[in-house]
PDB file of N, CA and C and ligand atoms in Angstrom:
ATOM      1  N   MET A   1     -10.694   7.158   2.037  1.00 51.00           N
ATOM      2  CA  MET A   1      -9.308   6.797   1.787  1.00 51.00           C
ATOM      3  C   MET A   1      -9.020   5.410   2.346  1.00 51.00           C
ATOM      4  N   GLY A   2      -8.590   4.499   1.515  1.00 53.00           N
ATOM      5  CA  GLY A   2      -8.350   3.122   1.922  1.00 53.00           C
ATOM      6  C   GLY A   2      -7.024   2.958   2.622  1.00 53.00           C
ATOM      7  N   HIS A   3      -6.881   1.852   3.255  1.00 54.00           N
ATOM      8  CA  HIS A   3      -5.618   1.559   3.920  1.00 54.00           C
ATOM      9  C   HIS A   3      -4.634   0.942   2.942  1.00 54.00           C
ATOM     10  N   ALA A   4      -3.436   1.394   2.989  1.00 52.00           N
ATOM     11  CA  ALA A   4      -2.391   0.804   2.147  1.00 52.00           C
ATOM     12  C   ALA A   4      -2.070  -0.582   2.665  1.00 52.00           C
ATOM     13  N   VAL A   5      -1.859  -1.493   1.754  1.00 54.00           N
ATOM     14  CA  VAL A   5      -1.522  -2.860   2.139  1.00 54.00           C
ATOM     15  C   VAL A   5      -0.102  -2.914   2.691  1.00 54.00           C
ATOM     16  N   MET A   6       0.723  -2.065   2.099  1.00 51.00           N
ATOM     17  CA  MET A   6       2.132  -2.058   2.475  1.00 51.00           C
ATOM     18  C   MET A   6       2.329  -1.445   3.867  1.00 51.00           C
ATOM     19  N   THR A   7       3.293  -1.930   4.590  1.00 53.00           N
ATOM     20  CA  THR A   7       3.605  -1.329   5.874  1.00 53.00           C
ATOM     21  C   THR A   7       4.501  -0.121   5.645  1.00 53.00           C
ATOM     22  N   HIS A   8       4.464   0.800   6.573  1.00 54.00           N
ATOM     23  CA  HIS A   8       5.247   2.026   6.403  1.00 54.00           C
ATOM     24  C   HIS A   8       6.723   1.820   6.723  1.00 54.00           C
ATOM     25  N   THR A   9       7.023   0.728   7.351  1.00 59.00           N
ATOM     26  CA  THR A   9       8.420   0.483   7.687  1.00 59.00           C
ATOM     27  C   THR A   9       9.182  -0.102   6.499  1.00 59.00           C
ATOM     28  N   GLN A  10       8.427  -0.607   5.512  1.00 72.00           N
ATOM     29  CA  GLN A  10       9.067  -1.232   4.363  1.00 72.00           C
ATOM     30  C   GLN A  10       9.748  -0.192   3.482  1.00 72.00           C
ATOM     31  N   ASN A  11      10.939  -0.528   3.049  1.00 83.00           N
ATOM     32  CA  ASN A  11      11.654   0.362   2.161  1.00 83.00           C
ATOM     33  C   ASN A  11      11.038   0.291   0.760  1.00 83.00           C
ATOM     34  N   GLN A  12      10.843   1.430   0.154  1.00 89.00           N
ATOM     35  CA  GLN A  12      10.232   1.465  -1.156  1.00 89.00           C
ATOM     36  C   GLN A  12      11.039   2.378  -2.082  1.00 89.00           C
ATOM     37  N   PRO A  13      12.125   1.838  -2.638  1.00 89.00           N
ATOM     38  CA  PRO A  13      13.044   2.675  -3.416  1.00 89.00           C
ATOM     39  C   PRO A  13      12.515   3.049  -4.791  1.00 89.00           C
ATOM     40  N   THR A  14      11.498   2.327  -5.291  1.00 95.00           N
ATOM     41  CA  THR A  14      10.904   2.693  -6.581  1.00 95.00           C
ATOM     42  C   THR A  14       9.392   2.665  -6.466  1.00 95.00           C
ATOM     43  N   VAL A  15       8.739   3.404  -7.365  1.00 96.00           N
ATOM     44  CA  VAL A  15       7.279   3.468  -7.399  1.00 96.00           C
ATOM     45  C   VAL A  15       6.844   3.330  -8.857  1.00 96.00           C
ATOM     46  N   ASN A  16       5.750   2.627  -9.051  1.00 97.00           N
ATOM     47  CA  ASN A  16       5.179   2.521 -10.387  1.00 97.00           C
ATOM     48  C   ASN A  16       4.269   3.729 -10.643  1.00 97.00           C
ATOM     49  N   TYR A  17       4.651   4.556 -11.587  1.00 98.00           N
ATOM     50  CA  TYR A  17       3.913   5.786 -11.886  1.00 98.00           C
ATOM     51  C   TYR A  17       2.455   5.498 -12.206  1.00 98.00           C
ATOM     52  N   THR A  18       2.217   4.455 -12.984  1.00 97.00           N
ATOM     53  CA  THR A  18       0.846   4.162 -13.411  1.00 97.00           C
ATOM     54  C   THR A  18      -0.020   3.642 -12.271  1.00 97.00           C
ATOM     55  N   ALA A  19       0.614   3.245 -11.166  1.00 97.00           N
ATOM     56  CA  ALA A  19      -0.139   2.769 -10.010  1.00 97.00           C
ATOM     57  C   ALA A  19      -0.549   3.919  -9.091  1.00 97.00           C
ATOM     58  N   LEU A  20      -0.040   5.108  -9.360  1.00 97.00           N
ATOM     59  CA  LEU A  20      -0.409   6.268  -8.548  1.00 97.00           C
ATOM     60  C   LEU A  20      -1.807   6.731  -8.949  1.00 97.00           C
ATOM     61  N   PRO A  21      -2.552   7.314  -8.005  1.00 97.00           N
ATOM     62  CA  PRO A  21      -3.868   7.865  -8.362  1.00 97.00           C
ATOM     63  C   PRO A  21      -3.732   8.937  -9.444  1.00 97.00           C
ATOM     64  N   ALA A  22      -4.763   9.099 -10.279  1.00 98.00           N
ATOM     65  CA  ALA A  22      -4.700  10.022 -11.413  1.00 98.00           C
ATOM     66  C   ALA A  22      -4.327  11.441 -10.988  1.00 98.00           C
ATOM     67  N   ASN A  23      -4.889  11.903  -9.881  1.00 98.00           N
ATOM     68  CA  ASN A  23      -4.576  13.275  -9.466  1.00 98.00           C
ATOM     69  C   ASN A  23      -3.131  13.400  -8.983  1.00 98.00           C
ATOM     70  N   THR A  24      -2.601  12.312  -8.434  1.00 98.00           N
ATOM     71  CA  THR A  24      -1.192  12.313  -8.033  1.00 98.00           C
ATOM     72  C   THR A  24      -0.291  12.307  -9.267  1.00 98.00           C
ATOM     73  N   GLN A  25      -0.694  11.566 -10.298  1.00 98.00           N
ATOM     74  CA  GLN A  25       0.072  11.573 -11.552  1.00 98.00           C
ATOM     75  C   GLN A  25       0.113  12.974 -12.159  1.00 98.00           C
ATOM     76  N   ASP A  26      -1.027  13.661 -12.145  1.00 98.00           N
ATOM     77  CA  ASP A  26      -1.080  15.026 -12.678  1.00 98.00           C
ATOM     78  C   ASP A  26      -0.149  15.941 -11.904  1.00 98.00           C
ATOM     79  N   LEU A  27      -0.225  15.845 -10.579  1.00 98.00           N
ATOM     80  CA  LEU A  27       0.612  16.668  -9.721  1.00 98.00           C
ATOM     81  C   LEU A  27       2.089  16.335  -9.956  1.00 98.00           C
ATOM     82  N   PHE A  28       2.390  15.063 -10.058  1.00 98.00           N
ATOM     83  CA  PHE A  28       3.749  14.611 -10.323  1.00 98.00           C
ATOM     84  C   PHE A  28       4.285  15.265 -11.602  1.00 98.00           C
ATOM     85  N   ASP A  29       3.478  15.218 -12.660  1.00 97.00           N
ATOM     86  CA  ASP A  29       3.907  15.794 -13.945  1.00 97.00           C
ATOM     87  C   ASP A  29       4.167  17.295 -13.821  1.00 97.00           C
ATOM     88  N   GLN A  30       3.273  17.976 -13.124  1.00 98.00           N
ATOM     89  CA  GLN A  30       3.436  19.423 -12.953  1.00 98.00           C
ATOM     90  C   GLN A  30       4.701  19.756 -12.171  1.00 98.00           C
ATOM     91  N   LEU A  31       4.884  19.060 -11.050  1.00 98.00           N
ATOM     92  CA  LEU A  31       6.042  19.333 -10.201  1.00 98.00           C
ATOM     93  C   LEU A  31       7.345  18.987 -10.925  1.00 98.00           C
ATOM     94  N   MET A  32       7.338  17.883 -11.661  1.00 97.00           N
ATOM     95  CA  MET A  32       8.529  17.487 -12.405  1.00 97.00           C
ATOM     96  C   MET A  32       8.894  18.530 -13.461  1.00 97.00           C
ATOM     97  N   GLU A  33       7.874  19.052 -14.131  1.00 96.00           N
ATOM     98  CA  GLU A  33       8.131  20.045 -15.161  1.00 96.00           C
ATOM     99  C   GLU A  33       8.711  21.312 -14.542  1.00 96.00           C
ATOM    100  N   GLN A  34       8.143  21.699 -13.405  1.00 97.00           N
ATOM    101  CA  GLN A  34       8.678  22.877 -12.712  1.00 97.00           C
ATOM    102  C   GLN A  34      10.105  22.634 -12.247  1.00 97.00           C
ATOM    103  N   ALA A  35      10.359  21.447 -11.712  1.00 96.00           N
ATOM    104  CA  ALA A  35      11.705  21.117 -11.238  1.00 96.00           C
ATOM    105  C   ALA A  35      12.699  21.118 -12.393  1.00 96.00           C
ATOM    106  N   ASP A  36      12.236  20.676 -13.539  1.00 94.00           N
ATOM    107  CA  ASP A  36      13.103  20.605 -14.710  1.00 94.00           C
ATOM    108  C   ASP A  36      13.477  21.995 -15.207  1.00 94.00           C
ATOM    109  N   ASN A  37      12.614  22.939 -14.984  1.00 94.00           N
ATOM    110  CA  ASN A  37      12.794  24.266 -15.586  1.00 94.00           C
ATOM    111  C   ASN A  37      13.178  25.378 -14.625  1.00 94.00           C
ATOM    112  N   THR A  38      13.113  25.123 -13.338  1.00 95.00           N
ATOM    113  CA  THR A  38      13.407  26.207 -12.403  1.00 95.00           C
ATOM    114  C   THR A  38      14.889  26.571 -12.405  1.00 95.00           C
ATOM    115  N   ALA A  39      15.167  27.842 -12.188  1.00 94.00           N
ATOM    116  CA  ALA A  39      16.545  28.306 -12.090  1.00 94.00           C
ATOM    117  C   ALA A  39      16.922  28.539 -10.635  1.00 94.00           C
ATOM    118  N   ASN A  40      16.021  28.227  -9.736  1.00 95.00           N
ATOM    119  CA  ASN A  40      16.199  28.510  -8.323  1.00 95.00           C
ATOM    120  C   ASN A  40      16.456  27.216  -7.558  1.00 95.00           C
ATOM    121  N   ALA A  41      17.633  27.099  -6.961  1.00 95.00           N
ATOM    122  CA  ALA A  41      18.039  25.855  -6.298  1.00 95.00           C
ATOM    123  C   ALA A  41      17.122  25.503  -5.132  1.00 95.00           C
ATOM    124  N   ALA A  42      16.723  26.513  -4.360  1.00 97.00           N
ATOM    125  CA  ALA A  42      15.856  26.266  -3.208  1.00 97.00           C
ATOM    126  C   ALA A  42      14.493  25.771  -3.677  1.00 97.00           C
ATOM    127  N   GLU A  43      14.005  26.347  -4.767  1.00 97.00           N
ATOM    128  CA  GLU A  43      12.724  25.918  -5.318  1.00 97.00           C
ATOM    129  C   GLU A  43      12.834  24.477  -5.824  1.00 97.00           C
ATOM    130  N   TYR A  44      13.943  24.189  -6.465  1.00 96.00           N
ATOM    131  CA  TYR A  44      14.169  22.828  -6.960  1.00 96.00           C
ATOM    132  C   TYR A  44      14.125  21.820  -5.821  1.00 96.00           C
ATOM    133  N   GLU A  45      14.815  22.133  -4.744  1.00 97.00           N
ATOM    134  CA  GLU A  45      14.838  21.252  -3.574  1.00 97.00           C
ATOM    135  C   GLU A  45      13.424  21.049  -3.031  1.00 97.00           C
ATOM    136  N   ALA A  46      12.676  22.142  -2.961  1.00 98.00           N
ATOM    137  CA  ALA A  46      11.310  22.075  -2.428  1.00 98.00           C
ATOM    138  C   ALA A  46      10.421  21.227  -3.332  1.00 98.00           C
ATOM    139  N   LEU A  47      10.583  21.383  -4.632  1.00 98.00           N
ATOM    140  CA  LEU A  47       9.791  20.597  -5.580  1.00 98.00           C
ATOM    141  C   LEU A  47      10.122  19.117  -5.460  1.00 98.00           C
ATOM    142  N   MET A  48      11.409  18.824  -5.334  1.00 97.00           N
ATOM    143  CA  MET A  48      11.825  17.429  -5.202  1.00 97.00           C
ATOM    144  C   MET A  48      11.316  16.820  -3.909  1.00 97.00           C
ATOM    145  N   THR A  49      11.345  17.611  -2.840  1.00 98.00           N
ATOM    146  CA  THR A  49      10.820  17.125  -1.562  1.00 98.00           C
ATOM    147  C   THR A  49       9.340  16.786  -1.698  1.00 98.00           C
ATOM    148  N   SER A  50       8.596  17.628  -2.406  1.00 98.00           N
ATOM    149  CA  SER A  50       7.175  17.359  -2.633  1.00 98.00           C
ATOM    150  C   SER A  50       6.985  16.113  -3.480  1.00 98.00           C
ATOM    151  N   LEU A  51       7.793  15.973  -4.530  1.00 98.00           N
ATOM    152  CA  LEU A  51       7.689  14.813  -5.412  1.00 98.00           C
ATOM    153  C   LEU A  51       7.927  13.515  -4.642  1.00 98.00           C
ATOM    154  N   ILE A  52       8.941  13.533  -3.793  1.00 98.00           N
ATOM    155  CA  ILE A  52       9.251  12.345  -3.000  1.00 98.00           C
ATOM    156  C   ILE A  52       8.094  12.039  -2.050  1.00 98.00           C
ATOM    157  N   ALA A  53       7.512  13.089  -1.481  1.00 97.00           N
ATOM    158  CA  ALA A  53       6.407  12.903  -0.537  1.00 97.00           C
ATOM    159  C   ALA A  53       5.167  12.325  -1.228  1.00 97.00           C
ATOM    160  N   ILE A  54       4.809  12.837  -2.396  1.00 97.00           N
ATOM    161  CA  ILE A  54       3.565  12.375  -3.031  1.00 97.00           C
ATOM    162  C   ILE A  54       3.704  10.976  -3.619  1.00 97.00           C
ATOM    163  N   THR A  55       4.916  10.581  -4.012  1.00 97.00           N
ATOM    164  CA  THR A  55       5.082   9.245  -4.575  1.00 97.00           C
ATOM    165  C   THR A  55       5.234   8.195  -3.479  1.00 97.00           C
ATOM    166  N   GLY A  56       5.729   8.602  -2.309  1.00 96.00           N
ATOM    167  CA  GLY A  56       5.925   7.649  -1.220  1.00 96.00           C
ATOM    168  C   GLY A  56       7.226   6.887  -1.317  1.00 96.00           C
ATOM    169  N   ILE A  57       8.105   7.320  -2.190  1.00 96.00           N
ATOM    170  CA  ILE A  57       9.422   6.683  -2.284  1.00 96.00           C
ATOM    171  C   ILE A  57      10.190   6.922  -0.989  1.00 96.00           C
ATOM    172  N   THR A  58      10.916   5.897  -0.552  1.00 95.00           N
ATOM    173  CA  THR A  58      11.742   6.054   0.644  1.00 95.00           C
ATOM    174  C   THR A  58      13.198   5.716   0.331  1.00 95.00           C
ATOM    175  N   GLY A  59      14.077   6.203   1.163  1.00 94.00           N
ATOM    176  CA  GLY A  59      15.495   5.892   1.038  1.00 94.00           C
ATOM    177  C   GLY A  59      16.199   6.664  -0.053  1.00 94.00           C
ATOM    178  N   VAL A  60      15.649   7.814  -0.474  1.00 95.00           N
ATOM    179  CA  VAL A  60      16.277   8.607  -1.526  1.00 95.00           C
ATOM    180  C   VAL A  60      17.548   9.256  -0.991  1.00 95.00           C
ATOM    181  N   ARG A  61      18.636   9.121  -1.719  1.00 95.00           N
ATOM    182  CA  ARG A  61      19.946   9.531  -1.226  1.00 95.00           C
ATOM    183  C   ARG A  61      20.148  11.038  -1.199  1.00 95.00           C
ATOM    184  N   TYR A  62      19.917  11.707  -2.343  1.00 94.00           N
ATOM    185  CA  TYR A  62      20.231  13.133  -2.427  1.00 94.00           C
ATOM    186  C   TYR A  62      19.023  13.970  -2.829  1.00 94.00           C
ATOM    187  N   ASN A  63      17.847  13.590  -2.323  1.00 96.00           N
ATOM    188  CA  ASN A  63      16.652  14.389  -2.546  1.00 96.00           C
ATOM    189  C   ASN A  63      16.371  14.617  -4.030  1.00 96.00           C
ATOM    190  N   GLU A  64      16.533  13.574  -4.822  1.00 96.00           N
ATOM    191  CA  GLU A  64      16.245  13.714  -6.252  1.00 96.00           C
ATOM    192  C   GLU A  64      15.700  12.404  -6.803  1.00 96.00           C
ATOM    193  N   ILE A  65      14.520  12.479  -7.399  1.00 97.00           N
ATOM    194  CA  ILE A  65      13.948  11.288  -8.031  1.00 97.00           C
ATOM    195  C   ILE A  65      13.660  11.598  -9.492  1.00 97.00           C
ATOM    196  N   LEU A  66      13.505  10.564 -10.280  1.00 95.00           N
ATOM    197  CA  LEU A  66      13.244  10.710 -11.702  1.00 95.00           C
ATOM    198  C   LEU A  66      12.283   9.619 -12.153  1.00 95.00           C
ATOM    199  N   LYS A  67      11.584   9.912 -13.229  1.00 96.00           N
ATOM    200  CA  LYS A  67      10.819   8.869 -13.901  1.00 96.00           C
ATOM    201  C   LYS A  67      11.726   8.300 -14.982  1.00 96.00           C
ATOM    202  N   CYS A  68      11.704   6.997 -15.145  1.00 95.00           N
ATOM    203  CA  CYS A  68      12.570   6.336 -16.105  1.00 95.00           C
ATOM    204  C   CYS A  68      12.387   6.938 -17.502  1.00 95.00           C
ATOM    205  N   ALA A  69      13.513   7.215 -18.163  1.00 93.00           N
ATOM    206  CA  ALA A  69      13.475   7.849 -19.488  1.00 93.00           C
ATOM    207  C   ALA A  69      13.671   6.824 -20.603  1.00 93.00           C
ATOM    208  N   CYS A  70      13.495   5.567 -20.269  1.00 91.00           N
ATOM    209  CA  CYS A  70      13.705   4.513 -21.253  1.00 91.00           C
ATOM    210  C   CYS A  70      12.658   4.578 -22.363  1.00 91.00           C
ATOM    211  N   GLY A  71      13.053   4.146 -23.547  1.00 89.00           N
ATOM    212  CA  GLY A  71      12.152   4.150 -24.691  1.00 89.00           C
ATOM    213  C   GLY A  71      11.033   3.128 -24.605  1.00 89.00           C
ATOM    214  N   CYS A  72      11.066   2.252 -23.603  1.00 92.00           N
ATOM    215  CA  CYS A  72      10.039   1.207 -23.498  1.00 92.00           C
ATOM    216  C   CYS A  72       8.809   1.686 -22.732  1.00 92.00           C
ATOM    217  N   ASP A  73       8.709   2.995 -22.466  1.00 92.00           N
ATOM    218  CA  ASP A  73       7.564   3.526 -21.723  1.00 92.00           C
ATOM    219  C   ASP A  73       7.487   2.972 -20.317  1.00 92.00           C
ATOM    220  N   CYS A  74       8.631   2.725 -19.737  1.00 96.00           N
ATOM    221  CA  CYS A  74       8.729   2.204 -18.381  1.00 96.00           C
ATOM    222  C   CYS A  74       8.122   3.201 -17.394  1.00 96.00           C
ATOM    223  N   PRO A  75       7.268   2.748 -16.490  1.00 97.00           N
ATOM    224  CA  PRO A  75       6.603   3.656 -15.551  1.00 97.00           C
ATOM    225  C   PRO A  75       7.332   3.812 -14.224  1.00 97.00           C
ATOM    226  N   THR A  76       8.564   3.307 -14.124  1.00 97.00           N
ATOM    227  CA  THR A  76       9.256   3.307 -12.836  1.00 97.00           C
ATOM    228  C   THR A  76       9.758   4.693 -12.450  1.00 97.00           C
ATOM    229  N   VAL A  77       9.423   5.095 -11.242  1.00 97.00           N
ATOM    230  CA  VAL A  77       9.965   6.313 -10.648  1.00 97.00           C
ATOM    231  C   VAL A  77      10.981   5.860  -9.615  1.00 97.00           C
ATOM    232  N   PHE A  78      12.182   6.460  -9.642  1.00 97.00           N
ATOM    233  CA  PHE A  78      13.246   5.926  -8.798  1.00 97.00           C
ATOM    234  C   PHE A  78      14.194   7.022  -8.325  1.00 97.00           C
ATOM    235  N   ASP A  79      15.020   6.660  -7.355  1.00 96.00           N
ATOM    236  CA  ASP A  79      16.055   7.532  -6.813  1.00 96.00           C
ATOM    237  C   ASP A  79      17.076   7.823  -7.914  1.00 96.00           C
ATOM    238  N   ALA A  80      17.272   9.097  -8.216  1.00 94.00           N
ATOM    239  CA  ALA A  80      18.184   9.468  -9.305  1.00 94.00           C
ATOM    240  C   ALA A  80      19.620   9.051  -9.016  1.00 94.00           C
ATOM    241  N   ASP A  81      19.930   8.824  -7.747  1.00 94.00           N
ATOM    242  CA  ASP A  81      21.291   8.459  -7.380  1.00 94.00           C
ATOM    243  C   ASP A  81      21.418   6.976  -7.028  1.00 94.00           C
ATOM    244  N   THR A  82      20.452   6.206  -7.457  1.00 93.00           N
ATOM    245  CA  THR A  82      20.497   4.775  -7.180  1.00 93.00           C
ATOM    246  C   THR A  82      21.620   4.130  -8.002  1.00 93.00           C
ATOM    247  N   PRO A  83      22.365   3.200  -7.379  1.00 91.00           N
ATOM    248  CA  PRO A  83      23.406   2.528  -8.158  1.00 91.00           C
ATOM    249  C   PRO A  83      22.732   1.714  -9.263  1.00 91.00           C
ATOM    250  N   GLY A  84      23.283   1.751 -10.457  1.00 92.00           N
ATOM    251  CA  GLY A  84      22.696   0.958 -11.523  1.00 92.00           C
ATOM    252  C   GLY A  84      21.845   1.746 -12.496  1.00 92.00           C
ATOM    253  N   ALA A  85      21.469   2.979 -12.118  1.00 92.00           N
ATOM    254  CA  ALA A  85      20.748   3.816 -13.064  1.00 92.00           C
ATOM    255  C   ALA A  85      21.702   4.236 -14.176  1.00 92.00           C
ATOM    256  N   LEU A  86      21.177   4.371 -15.367  1.00 91.00           N
ATOM    257  CA  LEU A  86      22.024   4.635 -16.519  1.00 91.00           C
ATOM    258  C   LEU A  86      21.613   5.943 -17.184  1.00 91.00           C
ATOM    259  N   VAL A  87      22.595   6.825 -17.387  1.00 88.00           N
ATOM    260  CA  VAL A  87      22.319   8.092 -18.047  1.00 88.00           C
ATOM    261  C   VAL A  87      22.157   7.844 -19.546  1.00 88.00           C
ATOM    262  N   THR A  88      21.020   8.228 -20.089  1.00 84.00           N
ATOM    263  CA  THR A  88      20.801   8.054 -21.521  1.00 84.00           C
ATOM    264  C   THR A  88      21.060   9.346 -22.277  1.00 84.00           C
ATOM    265  N   GLU A  89      21.007  10.448 -21.553  1.00 78.00           N
ATOM    266  CA  GLU A  89      21.151  11.742 -22.195  1.00 78.00           C
ATOM    267  C   GLU A  89      21.640  12.732 -21.152  1.00 78.00           C
ATOM    268  N   GLU A  90      22.649  13.507 -21.466  1.00 72.00           N
ATOM    269  CA  GLU A  90      23.122  14.506 -20.513  1.00 72.00           C
ATOM    270  C   GLU A  90      22.063  15.577 -20.334  1.00 72.00           C
ATOM    271  N   ALA A  91      22.023  16.164 -19.149  1.00 67.00           N
ATOM    272  CA  ALA A  91      21.088  17.244 -18.886  1.00 67.00           C
ATOM    273  C   ALA A  91      21.622  18.524 -19.507  1.00 67.00           C
ATOM    274  N   THR A  92      21.073  18.900 -20.615  1.00 73.00           N
ATOM    275  CA  THR A  92      21.515  20.129 -21.272  1.00 73.00           C
ATOM    276  C   THR A  92      20.347  21.098 -21.320  1.00 73.00           C
ATOM    277  N   GLY A  93      20.478  22.185 -20.568  1.00 76.00           N
ATOM    278  CA  GLY A  93      19.411  23.169 -20.533  1.00 76.00           C
ATOM    279  C   GLY A  93      18.290  22.779 -19.586  1.00 76.00           C
ATOM    280  N   TYR A  94      18.427  21.626 -18.946  1.00 78.00           N
ATOM    281  CA  TYR A  94      17.439  21.211 -17.964  1.00 78.00           C
ATOM    282  C   TYR A  94      18.146  20.863 -16.664  1.00 78.00           C
ATOM    283  N   ASN A  95      17.371  20.833 -15.589  1.00 85.00           N
ATOM    284  CA  ASN A  95      17.936  20.423 -14.313  1.00 85.00           C
ATOM    285  C   ASN A  95      18.050  18.914 -14.215  1.00 85.00           C
ATOM    286  N   LEU A  96      17.110  18.237 -14.819  1.00 88.00           N
ATOM    287  CA  LEU A  96      17.029  16.802 -14.648  1.00 88.00           C
ATOM    288  C   LEU A  96      17.745  16.069 -15.769  1.00 88.00           C
ATOM    289  N   GLY A  97      18.511  15.068 -15.405  1.00 86.00           N
ATOM    290  CA  GLY A  97      19.100  14.200 -16.399  1.00 86.00           C
ATOM    291  C   GLY A  97      18.049  13.248 -16.931  1.00 86.00           C
ATOM    292  N   ARG A  98      18.393  12.544 -17.993  1.00 90.00           N
ATOM    293  CA  ARG A  98      17.500  11.510 -18.510  1.00 90.00           C
ATOM    294  C   ARG A  98      18.147  10.173 -18.194  1.00 90.00           C
ATOM    295  N   LEU A  99      17.532   9.453 -17.274  1.00 93.00           N
ATOM    296  CA  LEU A  99      18.123   8.215 -16.786  1.00 93.00           C
ATOM    297  C   LEU A  99      17.189   7.031 -16.999  1.00 93.00           C
ATOM    298  N   GLN A 100      17.783   5.879 -17.244  1.00 94.00           N
ATOM    299  CA  GLN A 100      17.043   4.630 -17.222  1.00 94.00           C
ATOM    300  C   GLN A 100      17.094   4.056 -15.819  1.00 94.00           C
ATOM    301  N   CYS A 101      16.007   3.446 -15.391  1.00 95.00           N
ATOM    302  CA  CYS A 101      16.006   2.788 -14.090  1.00 95.00           C
ATOM    303  C   CYS A 101      16.924   1.559 -14.143  1.00 95.00           C
ATOM    304  N   PRO A 102      17.347   1.061 -12.987  1.00 94.00           N
ATOM    305  CA  PRO A 102      18.287  -0.072 -12.977  1.00 94.00           C
ATOM    306  C   PRO A 102      17.777  -1.290 -13.753  1.00 94.00           C
ATOM    307  N   ASP A 103      16.480  -1.575 -13.694  1.00 94.00           N
ATOM    308  CA  ASP A 103      15.939  -2.716 -14.437  1.00 94.00           C
ATOM    309  C   ASP A 103      16.121  -2.538 -15.934  1.00 94.00           C
ATOM    310  N   CYS A 104      15.804  -1.366 -16.441  1.00 94.00           N
ATOM    311  CA  CYS A 104      15.953  -1.098 -17.872  1.00 94.00           C
ATOM    312  C   CYS A 104      17.431  -1.095 -18.259  1.00 94.00           C
ATOM    313  N   ALA A 105      18.264  -0.531 -17.387  1.00 93.00           N
ATOM    314  CA  ALA A 105      19.701  -0.509 -17.657  1.00 93.00           C
ATOM    315  C   ALA A 105      20.243  -1.925 -17.796  1.00 93.00           C
ATOM    316  N   ASP A 106      19.650  -2.845 -17.029  1.00 93.00           N
ATOM    317  CA  ASP A 106      20.023  -4.256 -17.096  1.00 93.00           C
ATOM    318  C   ASP A 106      19.466  -4.926 -18.352  1.00 93.00           C
ATOM    319  N   ASP A 107      18.188  -4.693 -18.587  1.00 92.00           N
ATOM    320  CA  ASP A 107      17.486  -5.446 -19.635  1.00 92.00           C
ATOM    321  C   ASP A 107      17.787  -4.942 -21.036  1.00 92.00           C
ATOM    322  N   HIS A 108      17.852  -3.641 -21.190  1.00 88.00           N
ATOM    323  CA  HIS A 108      18.093  -3.089 -22.526  1.00 88.00           C
ATOM    324  C   HIS A 108      18.767  -1.725 -22.404  1.00 88.00           C
ATOM    325  N   PRO A 109      20.041  -1.741 -22.047  1.00 81.00           N
ATOM    326  CA  PRO A 109      20.776  -0.479 -21.861  1.00 81.00           C
ATOM    327  C   PRO A 109      20.745   0.396 -23.091  1.00 81.00           C
ATOM    328  N   ARG A 110      20.652   1.689 -22.838  1.00 72.00           N
ATOM    329  CA  ARG A 110      20.615   2.724 -23.875  1.00 72.00           C
ATOM    330  C   ARG A 110      19.283   2.705 -24.613  1.00 72.00           C
ATOM    331  N   PRO A 111      18.894   3.879 -25.077  1.00 52.00           N
ATOM    332  CA  PRO A 111      17.594   3.959 -25.765  1.00 52.00           C
ATOM    333  C   PRO A 111      17.599   3.101 -27.023  1.00 52.00           C
ATOM    334  N   VAL A 112      16.497   2.462 -27.272  1.00 49.00           N
ATOM    335  CA  VAL A 112      16.358   1.651 -28.471  1.00 49.00           C
ATOM    336  C   VAL A 112      16.141   2.582 -29.664  1.00 49.00           C
ATOM    337  N   GLU A 113      16.935   2.391 -30.675  1.00 52.00           N
ATOM    338  CA  GLU A 113      16.775   3.262 -31.846  1.00 52.00           C
ATOM    339  C   GLU A 113      15.966   2.568 -32.927  1.00 52.00           C
ATOM    340  N   ASP A 114      15.069   3.315 -33.463  1.00 49.00           N
ATOM    341  CA  ASP A 114      14.203   2.749 -34.517  1.00 49.00           C
ATOM    342  C   ASP A 114      14.939   2.635 -35.845  1.00 49.00           C
TER     343      ASP A 114
HETATM  344 ZN1  LIG B 201      12.813   1.663 -16.617  1.00 88.73          ZN
HETATM  345 ZN1  LIG B 202      13.008   0.057 -20.503  1.00 88.73          ZN
END
């Protein structure tokens, strides 16, 4: 296991999904799917806590992170309660909303329609 270049004191409010190790990406996908579908609030909290831990995101406000839902295949994982995130789709039948990260919300708000 190599040493991270980044210091642990540095705030890291977003993570690039594609920069995560492959096994972490797999785990991330599994945990996210479970979090999206669970009907149990305590389980949801536990899943989110695990997701935050494996990605290494820091400074999350309400124990909830999301992968950007932008149509540009953006790999950004971010705090769901970060100012500037944009809801692209209401959460209907799922726990997780579909949000664009602040960069996408700035650069090309709303999903691009073909
Ligand atoms: Zn994005
Ligand atoms: Zn985008």
